[in-house]
Protein backbone atom coordinates (compact mmCIF):
# COMPACT_ATOMS: atom_id res chain seq x y z
CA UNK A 1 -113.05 -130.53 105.35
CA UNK A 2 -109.69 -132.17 104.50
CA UNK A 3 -108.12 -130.19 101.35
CA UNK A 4 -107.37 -132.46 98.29
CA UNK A 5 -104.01 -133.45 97.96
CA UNK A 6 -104.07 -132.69 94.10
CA UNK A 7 -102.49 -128.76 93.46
CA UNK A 8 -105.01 -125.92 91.71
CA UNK A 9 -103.86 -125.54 88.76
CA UNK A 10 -102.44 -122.36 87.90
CA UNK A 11 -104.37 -119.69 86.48
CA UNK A 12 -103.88 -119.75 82.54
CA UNK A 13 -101.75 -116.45 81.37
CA UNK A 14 -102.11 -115.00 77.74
CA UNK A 15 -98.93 -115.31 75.48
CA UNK A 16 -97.22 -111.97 75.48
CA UNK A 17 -97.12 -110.40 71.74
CA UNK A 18 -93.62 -110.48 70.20
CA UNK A 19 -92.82 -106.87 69.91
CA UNK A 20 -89.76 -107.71 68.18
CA UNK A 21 -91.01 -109.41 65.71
CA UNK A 22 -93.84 -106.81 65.21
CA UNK A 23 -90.98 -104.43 64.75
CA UNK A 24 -89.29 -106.18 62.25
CA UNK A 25 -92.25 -106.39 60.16
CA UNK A 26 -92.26 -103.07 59.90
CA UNK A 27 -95.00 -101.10 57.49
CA UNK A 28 -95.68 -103.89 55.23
CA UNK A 29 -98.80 -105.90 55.97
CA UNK A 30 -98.76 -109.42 57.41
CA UNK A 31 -99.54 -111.02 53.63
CA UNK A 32 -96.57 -109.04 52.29
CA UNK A 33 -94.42 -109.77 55.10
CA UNK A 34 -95.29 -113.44 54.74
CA UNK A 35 -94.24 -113.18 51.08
CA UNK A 36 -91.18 -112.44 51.59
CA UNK A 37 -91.20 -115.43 54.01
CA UNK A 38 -91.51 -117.76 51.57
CA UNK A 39 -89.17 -116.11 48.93
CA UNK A 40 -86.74 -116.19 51.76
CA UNK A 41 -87.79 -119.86 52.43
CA UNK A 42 -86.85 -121.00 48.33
CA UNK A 43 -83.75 -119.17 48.22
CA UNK A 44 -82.36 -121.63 50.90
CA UNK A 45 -84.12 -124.45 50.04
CA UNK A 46 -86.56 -124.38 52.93
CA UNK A 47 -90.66 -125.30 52.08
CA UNK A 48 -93.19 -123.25 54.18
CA UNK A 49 -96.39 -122.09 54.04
CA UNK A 50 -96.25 -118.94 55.97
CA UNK A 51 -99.31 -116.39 55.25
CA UNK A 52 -100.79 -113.83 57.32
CA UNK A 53 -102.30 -116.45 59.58
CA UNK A 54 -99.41 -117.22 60.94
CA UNK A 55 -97.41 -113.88 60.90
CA UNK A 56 -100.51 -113.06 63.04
CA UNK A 57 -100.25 -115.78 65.59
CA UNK A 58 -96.30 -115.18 65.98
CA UNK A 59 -96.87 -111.35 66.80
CA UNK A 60 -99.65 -112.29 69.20
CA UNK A 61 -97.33 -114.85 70.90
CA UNK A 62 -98.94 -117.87 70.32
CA UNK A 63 -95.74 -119.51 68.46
CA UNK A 64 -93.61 -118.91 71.78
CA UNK A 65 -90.64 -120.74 69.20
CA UNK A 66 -90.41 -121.57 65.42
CA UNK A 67 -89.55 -124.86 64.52
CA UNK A 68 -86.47 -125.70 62.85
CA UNK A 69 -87.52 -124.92 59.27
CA UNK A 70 -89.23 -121.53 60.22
CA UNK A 71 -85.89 -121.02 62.60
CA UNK A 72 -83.33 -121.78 59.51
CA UNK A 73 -85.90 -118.61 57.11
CA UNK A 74 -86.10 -116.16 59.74
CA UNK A 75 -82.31 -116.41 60.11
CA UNK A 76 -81.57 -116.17 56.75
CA UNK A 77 -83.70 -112.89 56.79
CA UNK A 78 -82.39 -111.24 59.37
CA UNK A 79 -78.21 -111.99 59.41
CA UNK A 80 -76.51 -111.64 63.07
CA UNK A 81 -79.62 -112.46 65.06
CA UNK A 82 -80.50 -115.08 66.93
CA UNK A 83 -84.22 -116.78 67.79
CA UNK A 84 -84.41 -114.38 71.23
CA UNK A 85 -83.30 -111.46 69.13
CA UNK A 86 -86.40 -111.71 67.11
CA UNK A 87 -88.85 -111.92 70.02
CA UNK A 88 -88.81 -115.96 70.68
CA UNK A 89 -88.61 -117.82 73.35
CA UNK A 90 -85.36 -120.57 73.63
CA UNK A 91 -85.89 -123.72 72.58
CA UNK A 92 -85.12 -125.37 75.70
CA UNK A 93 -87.78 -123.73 77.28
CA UNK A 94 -90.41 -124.91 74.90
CA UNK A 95 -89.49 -128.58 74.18
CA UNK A 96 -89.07 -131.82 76.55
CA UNK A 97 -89.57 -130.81 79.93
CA UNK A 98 -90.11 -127.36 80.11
CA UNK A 99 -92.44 -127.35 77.78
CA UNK A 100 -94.98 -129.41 79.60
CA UNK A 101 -95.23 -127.22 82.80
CA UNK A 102 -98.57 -126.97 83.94
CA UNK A 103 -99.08 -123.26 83.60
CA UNK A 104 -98.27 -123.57 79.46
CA UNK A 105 -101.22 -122.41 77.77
CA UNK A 106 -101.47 -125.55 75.30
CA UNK A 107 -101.06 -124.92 71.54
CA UNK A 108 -98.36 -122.08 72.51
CA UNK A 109 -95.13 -123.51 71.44
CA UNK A 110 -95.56 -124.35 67.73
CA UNK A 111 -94.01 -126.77 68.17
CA UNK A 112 -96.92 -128.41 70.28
CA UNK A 113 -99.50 -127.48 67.49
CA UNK A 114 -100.48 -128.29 64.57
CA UNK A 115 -97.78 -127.87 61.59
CA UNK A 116 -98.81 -125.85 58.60
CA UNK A 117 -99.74 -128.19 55.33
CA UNK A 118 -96.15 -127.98 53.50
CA UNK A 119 -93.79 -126.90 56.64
CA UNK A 120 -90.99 -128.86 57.66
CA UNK A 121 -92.28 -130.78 60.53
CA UNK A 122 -89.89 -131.77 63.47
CA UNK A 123 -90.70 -134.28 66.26
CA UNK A 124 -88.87 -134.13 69.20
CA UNK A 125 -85.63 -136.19 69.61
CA UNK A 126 -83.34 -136.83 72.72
CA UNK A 127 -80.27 -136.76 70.12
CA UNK A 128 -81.41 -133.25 68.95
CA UNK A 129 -82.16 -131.58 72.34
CA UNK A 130 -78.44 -132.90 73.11
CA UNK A 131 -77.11 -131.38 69.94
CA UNK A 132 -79.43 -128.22 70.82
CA UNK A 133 -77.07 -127.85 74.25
CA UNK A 134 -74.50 -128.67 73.13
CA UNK A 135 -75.00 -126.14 70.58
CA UNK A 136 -76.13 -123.57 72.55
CA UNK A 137 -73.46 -123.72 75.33
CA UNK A 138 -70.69 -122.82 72.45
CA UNK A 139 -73.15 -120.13 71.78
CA UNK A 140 -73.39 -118.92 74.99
CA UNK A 141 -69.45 -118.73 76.10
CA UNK A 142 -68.48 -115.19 76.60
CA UNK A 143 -66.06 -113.33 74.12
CA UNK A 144 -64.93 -111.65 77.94
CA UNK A 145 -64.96 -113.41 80.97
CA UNK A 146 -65.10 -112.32 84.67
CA UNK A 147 -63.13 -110.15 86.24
CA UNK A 148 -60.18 -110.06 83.97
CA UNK A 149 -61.56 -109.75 81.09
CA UNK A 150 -60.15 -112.79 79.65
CA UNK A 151 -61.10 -112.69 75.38
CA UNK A 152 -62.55 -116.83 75.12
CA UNK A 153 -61.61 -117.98 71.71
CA UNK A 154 -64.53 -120.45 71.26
CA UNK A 155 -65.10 -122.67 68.87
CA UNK A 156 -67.41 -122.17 66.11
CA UNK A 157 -67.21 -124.61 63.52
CA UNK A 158 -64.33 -124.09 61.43
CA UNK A 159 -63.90 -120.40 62.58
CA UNK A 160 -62.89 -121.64 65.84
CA UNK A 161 -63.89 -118.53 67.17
CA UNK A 162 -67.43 -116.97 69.03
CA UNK A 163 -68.03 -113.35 70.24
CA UNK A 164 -70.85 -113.06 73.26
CA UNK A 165 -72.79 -109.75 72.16
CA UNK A 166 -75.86 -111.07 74.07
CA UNK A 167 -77.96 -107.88 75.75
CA UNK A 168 -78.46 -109.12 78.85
CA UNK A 169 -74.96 -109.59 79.74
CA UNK A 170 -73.27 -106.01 78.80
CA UNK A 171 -69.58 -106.60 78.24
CA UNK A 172 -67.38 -104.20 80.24
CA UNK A 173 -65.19 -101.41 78.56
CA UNK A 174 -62.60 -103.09 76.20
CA UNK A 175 -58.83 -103.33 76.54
CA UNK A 176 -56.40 -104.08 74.37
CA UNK A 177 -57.11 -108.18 75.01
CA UNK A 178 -60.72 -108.15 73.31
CA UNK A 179 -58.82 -106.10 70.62
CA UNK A 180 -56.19 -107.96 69.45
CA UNK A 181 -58.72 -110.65 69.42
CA UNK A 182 -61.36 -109.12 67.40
CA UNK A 183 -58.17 -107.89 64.60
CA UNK A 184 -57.60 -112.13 65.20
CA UNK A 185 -61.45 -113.19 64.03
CA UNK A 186 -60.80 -110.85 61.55
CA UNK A 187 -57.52 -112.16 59.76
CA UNK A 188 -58.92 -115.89 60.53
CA UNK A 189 -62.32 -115.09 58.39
CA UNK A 190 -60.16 -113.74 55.28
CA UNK A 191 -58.00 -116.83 55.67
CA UNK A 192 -60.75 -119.58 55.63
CA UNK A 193 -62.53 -117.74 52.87
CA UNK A 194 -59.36 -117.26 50.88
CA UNK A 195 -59.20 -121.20 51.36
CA UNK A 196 -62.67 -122.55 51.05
CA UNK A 197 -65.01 -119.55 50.16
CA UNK A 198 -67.72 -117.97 51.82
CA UNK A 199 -70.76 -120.41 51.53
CA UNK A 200 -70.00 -122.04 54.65
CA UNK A 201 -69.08 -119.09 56.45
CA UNK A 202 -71.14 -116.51 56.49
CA UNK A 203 -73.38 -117.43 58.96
CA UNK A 204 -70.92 -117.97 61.52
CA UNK A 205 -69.20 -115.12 61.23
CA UNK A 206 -72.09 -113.10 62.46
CA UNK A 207 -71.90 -114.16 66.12
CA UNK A 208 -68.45 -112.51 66.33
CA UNK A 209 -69.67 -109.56 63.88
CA UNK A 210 -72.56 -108.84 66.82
CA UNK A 211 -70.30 -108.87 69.55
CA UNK A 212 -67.58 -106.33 68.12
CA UNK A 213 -70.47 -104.54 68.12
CA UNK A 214 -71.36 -104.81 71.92
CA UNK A 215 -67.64 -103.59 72.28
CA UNK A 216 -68.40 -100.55 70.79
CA UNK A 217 -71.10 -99.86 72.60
CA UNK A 218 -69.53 -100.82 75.98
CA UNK A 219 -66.58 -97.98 74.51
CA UNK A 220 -62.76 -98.77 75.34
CA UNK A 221 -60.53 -97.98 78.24
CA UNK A 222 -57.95 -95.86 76.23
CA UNK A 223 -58.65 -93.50 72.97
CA UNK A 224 -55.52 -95.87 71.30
CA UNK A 225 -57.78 -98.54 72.20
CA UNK A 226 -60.99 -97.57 71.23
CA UNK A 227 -59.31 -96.15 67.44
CA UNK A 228 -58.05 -99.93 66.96
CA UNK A 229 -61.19 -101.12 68.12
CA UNK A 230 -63.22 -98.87 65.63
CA UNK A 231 -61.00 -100.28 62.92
CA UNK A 232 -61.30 -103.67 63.53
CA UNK A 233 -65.20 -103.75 63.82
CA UNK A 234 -65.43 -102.02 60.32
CA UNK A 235 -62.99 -104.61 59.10
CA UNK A 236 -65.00 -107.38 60.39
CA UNK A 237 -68.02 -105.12 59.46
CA UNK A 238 -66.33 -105.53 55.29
CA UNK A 239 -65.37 -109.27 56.06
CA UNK A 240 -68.61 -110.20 57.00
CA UNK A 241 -70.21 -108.55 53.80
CA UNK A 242 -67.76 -109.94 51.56
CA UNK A 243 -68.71 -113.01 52.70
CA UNK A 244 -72.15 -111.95 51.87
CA UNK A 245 -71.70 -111.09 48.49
CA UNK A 246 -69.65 -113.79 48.05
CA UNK A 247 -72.16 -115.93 48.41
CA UNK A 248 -75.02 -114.27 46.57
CA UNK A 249 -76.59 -112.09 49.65
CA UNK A 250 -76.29 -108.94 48.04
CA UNK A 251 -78.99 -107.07 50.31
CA UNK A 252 -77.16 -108.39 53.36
CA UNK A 253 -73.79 -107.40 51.84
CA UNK A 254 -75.02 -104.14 51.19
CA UNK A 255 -75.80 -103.39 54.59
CA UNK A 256 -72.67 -104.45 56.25
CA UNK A 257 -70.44 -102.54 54.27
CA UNK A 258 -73.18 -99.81 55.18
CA UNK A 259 -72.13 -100.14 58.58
CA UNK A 260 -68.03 -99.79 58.18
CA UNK A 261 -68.43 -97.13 56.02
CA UNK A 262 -70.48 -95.39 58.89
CA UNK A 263 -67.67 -96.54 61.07
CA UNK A 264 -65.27 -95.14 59.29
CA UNK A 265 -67.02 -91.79 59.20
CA UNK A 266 -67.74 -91.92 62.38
CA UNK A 267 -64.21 -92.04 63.67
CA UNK A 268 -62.42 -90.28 60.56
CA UNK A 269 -60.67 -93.31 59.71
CA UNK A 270 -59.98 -93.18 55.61
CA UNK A 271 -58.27 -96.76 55.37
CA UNK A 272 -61.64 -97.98 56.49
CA UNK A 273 -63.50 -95.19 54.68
CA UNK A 274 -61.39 -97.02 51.53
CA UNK A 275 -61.77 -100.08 52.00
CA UNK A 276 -65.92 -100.28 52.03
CA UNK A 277 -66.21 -98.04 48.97
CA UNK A 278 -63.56 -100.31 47.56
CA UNK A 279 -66.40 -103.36 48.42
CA UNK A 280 -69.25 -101.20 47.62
CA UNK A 281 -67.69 -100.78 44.07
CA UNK A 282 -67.64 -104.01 43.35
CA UNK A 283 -70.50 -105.08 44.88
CA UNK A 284 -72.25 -102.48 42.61
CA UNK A 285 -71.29 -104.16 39.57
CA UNK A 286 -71.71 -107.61 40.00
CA UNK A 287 -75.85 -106.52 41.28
CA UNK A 288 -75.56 -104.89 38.14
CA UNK A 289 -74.95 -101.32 38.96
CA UNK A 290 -72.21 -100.02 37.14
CA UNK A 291 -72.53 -96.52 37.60
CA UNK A 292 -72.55 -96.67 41.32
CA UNK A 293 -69.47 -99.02 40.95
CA UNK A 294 -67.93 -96.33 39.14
CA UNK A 295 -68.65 -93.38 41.65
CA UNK A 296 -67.89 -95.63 44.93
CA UNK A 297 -64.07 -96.29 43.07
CA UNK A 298 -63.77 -92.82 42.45
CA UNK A 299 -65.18 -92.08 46.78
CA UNK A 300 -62.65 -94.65 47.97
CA UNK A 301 -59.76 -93.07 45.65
CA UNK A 302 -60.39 -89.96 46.82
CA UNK A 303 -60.38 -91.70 50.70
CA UNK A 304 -57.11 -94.07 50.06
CA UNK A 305 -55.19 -90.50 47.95
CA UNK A 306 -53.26 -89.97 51.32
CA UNK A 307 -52.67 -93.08 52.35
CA UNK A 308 -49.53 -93.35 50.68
CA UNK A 309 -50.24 -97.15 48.91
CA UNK A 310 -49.62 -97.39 45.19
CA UNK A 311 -51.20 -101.07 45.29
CA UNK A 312 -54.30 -99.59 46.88
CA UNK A 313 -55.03 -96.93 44.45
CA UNK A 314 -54.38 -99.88 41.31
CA UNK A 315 -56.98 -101.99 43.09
CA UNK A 316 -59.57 -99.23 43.02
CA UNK A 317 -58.36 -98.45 39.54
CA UNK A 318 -59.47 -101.93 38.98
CA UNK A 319 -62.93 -101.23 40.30
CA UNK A 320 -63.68 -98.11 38.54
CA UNK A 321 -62.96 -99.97 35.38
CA UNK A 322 -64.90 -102.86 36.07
CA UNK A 323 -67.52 -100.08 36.58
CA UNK A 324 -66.96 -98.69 33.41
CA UNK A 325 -66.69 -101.73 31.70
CA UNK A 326 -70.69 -101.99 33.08
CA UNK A 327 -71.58 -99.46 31.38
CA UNK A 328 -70.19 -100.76 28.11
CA UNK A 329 -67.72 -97.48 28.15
CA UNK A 330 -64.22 -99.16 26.70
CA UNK A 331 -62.29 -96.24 26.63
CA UNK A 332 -63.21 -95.20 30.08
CA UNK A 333 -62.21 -98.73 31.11
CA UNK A 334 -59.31 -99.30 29.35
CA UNK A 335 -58.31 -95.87 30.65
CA UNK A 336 -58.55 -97.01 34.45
CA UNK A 337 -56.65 -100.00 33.47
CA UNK A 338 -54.03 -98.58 32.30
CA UNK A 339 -53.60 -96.30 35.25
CA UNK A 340 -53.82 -99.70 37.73
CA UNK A 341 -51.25 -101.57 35.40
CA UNK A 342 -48.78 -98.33 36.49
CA UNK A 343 -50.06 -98.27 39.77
CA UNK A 344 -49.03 -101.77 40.25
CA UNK A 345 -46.17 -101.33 38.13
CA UNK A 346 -44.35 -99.06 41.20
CA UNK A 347 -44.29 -102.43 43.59
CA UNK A 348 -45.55 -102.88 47.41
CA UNK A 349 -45.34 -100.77 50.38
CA UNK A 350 -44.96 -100.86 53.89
CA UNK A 351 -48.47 -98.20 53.53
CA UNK A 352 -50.17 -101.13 51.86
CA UNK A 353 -53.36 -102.58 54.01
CA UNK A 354 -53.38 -105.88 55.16
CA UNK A 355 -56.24 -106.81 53.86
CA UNK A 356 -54.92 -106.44 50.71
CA UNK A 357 -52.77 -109.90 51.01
CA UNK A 358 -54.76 -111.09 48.13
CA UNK A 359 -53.84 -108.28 45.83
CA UNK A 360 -51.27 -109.67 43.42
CA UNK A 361 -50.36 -110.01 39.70
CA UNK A 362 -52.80 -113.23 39.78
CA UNK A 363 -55.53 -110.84 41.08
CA UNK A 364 -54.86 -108.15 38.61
CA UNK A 365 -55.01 -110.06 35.87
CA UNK A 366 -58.33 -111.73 37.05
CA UNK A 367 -59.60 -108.54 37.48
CA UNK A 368 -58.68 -107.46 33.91
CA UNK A 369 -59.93 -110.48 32.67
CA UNK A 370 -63.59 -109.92 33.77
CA UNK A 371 -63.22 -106.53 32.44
CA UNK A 372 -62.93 -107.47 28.79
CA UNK A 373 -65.30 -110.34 29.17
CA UNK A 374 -67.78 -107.51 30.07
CA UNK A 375 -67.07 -105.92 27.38
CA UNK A 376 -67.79 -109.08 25.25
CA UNK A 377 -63.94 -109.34 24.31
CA UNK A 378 -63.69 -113.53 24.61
CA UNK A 379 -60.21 -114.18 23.40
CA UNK A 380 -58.35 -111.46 25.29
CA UNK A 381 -60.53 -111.99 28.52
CA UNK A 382 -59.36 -115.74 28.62
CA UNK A 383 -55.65 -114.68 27.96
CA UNK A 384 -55.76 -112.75 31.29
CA UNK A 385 -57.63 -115.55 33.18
CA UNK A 386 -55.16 -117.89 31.95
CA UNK A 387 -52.52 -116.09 33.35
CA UNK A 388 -54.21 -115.39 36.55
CA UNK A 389 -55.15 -118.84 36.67
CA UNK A 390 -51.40 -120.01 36.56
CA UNK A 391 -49.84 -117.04 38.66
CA UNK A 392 -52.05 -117.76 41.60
CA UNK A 393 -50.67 -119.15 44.51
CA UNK A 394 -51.05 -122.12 46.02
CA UNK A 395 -52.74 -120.98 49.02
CA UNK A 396 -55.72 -119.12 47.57
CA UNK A 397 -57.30 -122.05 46.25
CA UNK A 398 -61.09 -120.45 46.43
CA UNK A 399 -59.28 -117.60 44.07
CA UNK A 400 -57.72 -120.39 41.39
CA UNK A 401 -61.28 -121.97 41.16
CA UNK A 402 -62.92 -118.43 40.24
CA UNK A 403 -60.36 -117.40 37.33
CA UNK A 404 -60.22 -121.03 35.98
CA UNK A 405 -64.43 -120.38 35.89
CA UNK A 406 -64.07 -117.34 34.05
CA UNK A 407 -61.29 -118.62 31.97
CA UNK A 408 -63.89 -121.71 31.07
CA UNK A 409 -66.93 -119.40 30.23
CA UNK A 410 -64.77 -116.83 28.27
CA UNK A 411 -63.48 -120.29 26.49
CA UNK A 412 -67.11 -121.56 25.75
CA UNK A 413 -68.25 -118.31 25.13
CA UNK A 414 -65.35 -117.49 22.53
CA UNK A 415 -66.36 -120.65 20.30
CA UNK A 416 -63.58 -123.39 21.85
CA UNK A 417 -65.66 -125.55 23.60
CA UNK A 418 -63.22 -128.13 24.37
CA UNK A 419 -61.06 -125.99 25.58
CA UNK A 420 -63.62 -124.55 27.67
CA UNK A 421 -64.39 -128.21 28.89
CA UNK A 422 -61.01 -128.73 30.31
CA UNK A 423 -61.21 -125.65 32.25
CA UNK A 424 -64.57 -126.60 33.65
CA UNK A 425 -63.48 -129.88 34.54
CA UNK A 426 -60.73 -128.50 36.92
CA UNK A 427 -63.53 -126.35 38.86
CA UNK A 428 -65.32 -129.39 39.29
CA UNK A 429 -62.68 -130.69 41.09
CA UNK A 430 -61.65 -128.13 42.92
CA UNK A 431 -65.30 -127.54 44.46
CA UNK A 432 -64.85 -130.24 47.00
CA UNK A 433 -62.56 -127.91 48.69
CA UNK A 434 -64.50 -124.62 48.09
CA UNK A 435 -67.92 -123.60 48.56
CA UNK A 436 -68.60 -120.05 46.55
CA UNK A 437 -72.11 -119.33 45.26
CA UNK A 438 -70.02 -117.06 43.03
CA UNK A 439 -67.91 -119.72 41.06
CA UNK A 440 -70.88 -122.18 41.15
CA UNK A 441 -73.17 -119.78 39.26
CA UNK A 442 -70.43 -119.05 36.40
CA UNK A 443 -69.73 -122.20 35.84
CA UNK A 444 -74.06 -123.00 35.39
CA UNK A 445 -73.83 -120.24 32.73
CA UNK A 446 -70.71 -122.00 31.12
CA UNK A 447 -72.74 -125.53 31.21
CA UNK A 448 -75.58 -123.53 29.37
CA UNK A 449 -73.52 -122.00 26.63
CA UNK A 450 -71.80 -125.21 26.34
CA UNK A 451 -74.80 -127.42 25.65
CA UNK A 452 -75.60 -126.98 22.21
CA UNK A 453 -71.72 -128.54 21.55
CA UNK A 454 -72.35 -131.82 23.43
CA UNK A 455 -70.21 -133.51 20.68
CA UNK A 456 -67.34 -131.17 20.89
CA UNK A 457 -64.43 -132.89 22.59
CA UNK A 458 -64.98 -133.61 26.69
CA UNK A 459 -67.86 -131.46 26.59
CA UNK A 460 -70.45 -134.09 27.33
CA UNK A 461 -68.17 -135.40 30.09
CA UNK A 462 -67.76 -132.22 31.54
CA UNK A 463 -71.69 -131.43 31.39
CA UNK A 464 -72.92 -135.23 32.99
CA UNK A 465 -70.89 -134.39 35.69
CA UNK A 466 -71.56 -130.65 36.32
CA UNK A 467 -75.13 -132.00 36.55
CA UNK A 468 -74.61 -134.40 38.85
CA UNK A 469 -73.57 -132.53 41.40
CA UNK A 470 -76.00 -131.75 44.22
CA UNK A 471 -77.36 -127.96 44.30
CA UNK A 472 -75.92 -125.19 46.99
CA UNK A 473 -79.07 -123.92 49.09
């Protein structure tokens, strides 16, 4: 009998569950988990209709890949990890082509199914698989290359930088190369923030966050090596999270400067050991936790004592009082501002960090200035933000947008809404060139206390265009 010259088809295999993904879950149940899906979903601006249904069909395996809307919430949730770090498949493999082998189990690859009611729904688009390569091929290049260990500065967007920390490819031990690269990513992250803030940033910093990582775990070829390398994770470690914070992601914040202060214990570095509780502090007080503000300065004085840096120990004299100020304690705050002022007072060292390039007199008196406003005190807050405002330079334009929004709500809230108007109306303008979830949301809560004195002078002006502007998601 003369066999057929059409193939058997290949025996249908089950998905494989997503382990990963089960992990991640952890003990909350798949309605709670999908909860938090959607909250995750509205604070980017996403619309999906996850429920336990689904969370159920993704740990089973039956969604081998999210689509892009699902993709964008689950990356939001969990910062520094990419679609195969959760337990999914790569695109590639599930759309065009490779998604129509015979042996795919149809209806496994969501995007072959049915969408949910409200989810974002993406058909598939020659121009977007090309973007998806193109994307993914930047993604891919190594942060070390063969044999010699050559650091690849890739670009990233605007970072112009990418860092490899994928687990199948192990990087070798590190030399002093992937170093002075990684101490590189970091000053080029504090740069572009200083310049545009962190909105735009955050996520794609994490790709080089994940691979100084890797490093560490690969260890370093000399003990000088690995102590520089130690450093300059935790730095990117604080970066990272300041980027974080700076952009309202106080969870995910919280958790990176978690991980340099670990560092820094870890290796019995106190510059490092400094520097998060410095960034703890004040991410403490702006979640609105004052007294931890107040003991984290106080841990990171105690860290930066022997360090030798006057201008260190006035900055964290600056956080304990924004602390205090928190907990509506004036003469503990004015007490710790007095000691920065004389801190600052004995002038820069050759001990001072370098992350502290941003600490000068504009700084402290921005600093100040949200002290007092704390503390309700309108007309001497906007006399420091003024002056911060004006002593800024150039260069940290991200920095003269936030005091010129606190000088406008101390304004507005000090009665002198015109005033207040003006200020306002420079933000506006300046938010072309910086994206900060930070100065955006003070200068909502100036528009609000401004909008019972629509007839005050420029007021109205400023408002119709404050709410014209499109909304950061």
């Amino acid at each position: 009998m003369a066999s057929s010259s059409v193939p058997a088809p290949r025996p249908h295999r089950p998905p494989l569950p997503n382990v990963a993904f089960r992990r991640l879950r952890g003990p909350r149940s798949p309605a709670e988990f999908a909860a938090l899906v959607r909250r995750a979903a509205r604070e980017i601006g996403e619309r999906v209709s996850c429920d336990a249904r689904y969370v159920g069909r993704v740990e089973a395996g039956e969604i081998r890949c999210p689509n892009y809307a699902y993709e964008r919430v689950f990356l939001h949730m969990f910062p520094g990890r990419t679609l195969t770090d959760l337990g999914f498949a790569p695109r590639s493999s599930v759309r065009g082509r490779a998604a129509r082998t015979a042996g795919d189990a149809p209806g496994t690859a969501e995007t072959d199914g049915a969408h949910e009611p409200y989810d974002t729904q993406d058909t598939y688009d020659p121009d977007d698989r090309h973007h998806d390569d193109e994307e993914s091929d930047v993604l891919r290049r190594a942060f070390m290359t063969g044999g010699g260990a050559t650091v690849a500065a890739a670009s990233l967007g605007p970072l112009g930088l990418s860092l490899d920390a994928s687990p199948a490819r192990r990087p070798r031990r590190a030399g002093a190369g992937q170093v002075s690269a990684l101490e590189e990513a970091v000053r080029r992250i504090r740069l572009l923030d200083d310049r545009h803030g962190a909105d735009g940033l955050y996520r794609r910093a994490a790709a080089p966050l994940r691979a100084a990582y890797a490093l560490l775990d690969a260890g370093a070829t000399r003990q000088a090596t690995a102590d520089r390398l130690h450093a300059g994770a935790g730095e990117l470690a604080i970066s990272v999270g300041w980027l974080a914070h700076d952009s309202g992601r106080f969870d995910d914040a919280r958790s990176h400067y978690a991980e340099a202060l670990a560092t820094a214990r870890l290796t019995g570095d106190p510059a490092l050991e400094a520097h998060a509780f410095c960034n703890t502090a004040f991410l403490a007080r702006d979640a609105g936790r004052p007294r931890e503000a107040v003991r984290a300065a106080q841990a990171a004085q105690r860290a930066a004592r022997p360090l030798g840096s006057p201008r260190l120990m006035s900055l964290l004299a600056l956080r304990e009082a924004g602390g205090w100020a928190g907990l509506a304690d004036r003469a503990g705050c004015e007490q710790a501002l007095v000691r920065a002022q004389a801190l600052f007072g004995r002038g820069p060292s050759d001990d001072d960090p370098e992350w502290m390039s941003f600490y000068g007199e504009a700084e402290l008196e921005g600093l100040e200035a949200q002290c007092w406003s704390t503390l309700g005190d309108w007309p001497r807050a906007a006399r420091h933000a003024r002056r911060a405002a004006r002593l800024q330079d150039p260069h940290f334009t991200r920095n003269i947008a936030l005091y010129t929004a606190e000088l406008a709500d101390d304004l507005a809230r000090g009665g002198r809404p015109d005033e207040a108007a003006v200020a306002g109306t420079r933000v506006l303008d300046l938010l072309d060139q910086v994206q900060s979830s930070r100065i955006q949301a003070m200068l909502a809560g100036t528009a609000r206390v401004l909008l019972p004195h629509r007839r005050a002078g420029g007021v109205a002006d400023f408002l119709d265009r404050h709410a014209s502007r499109p909304r950061a998601v």
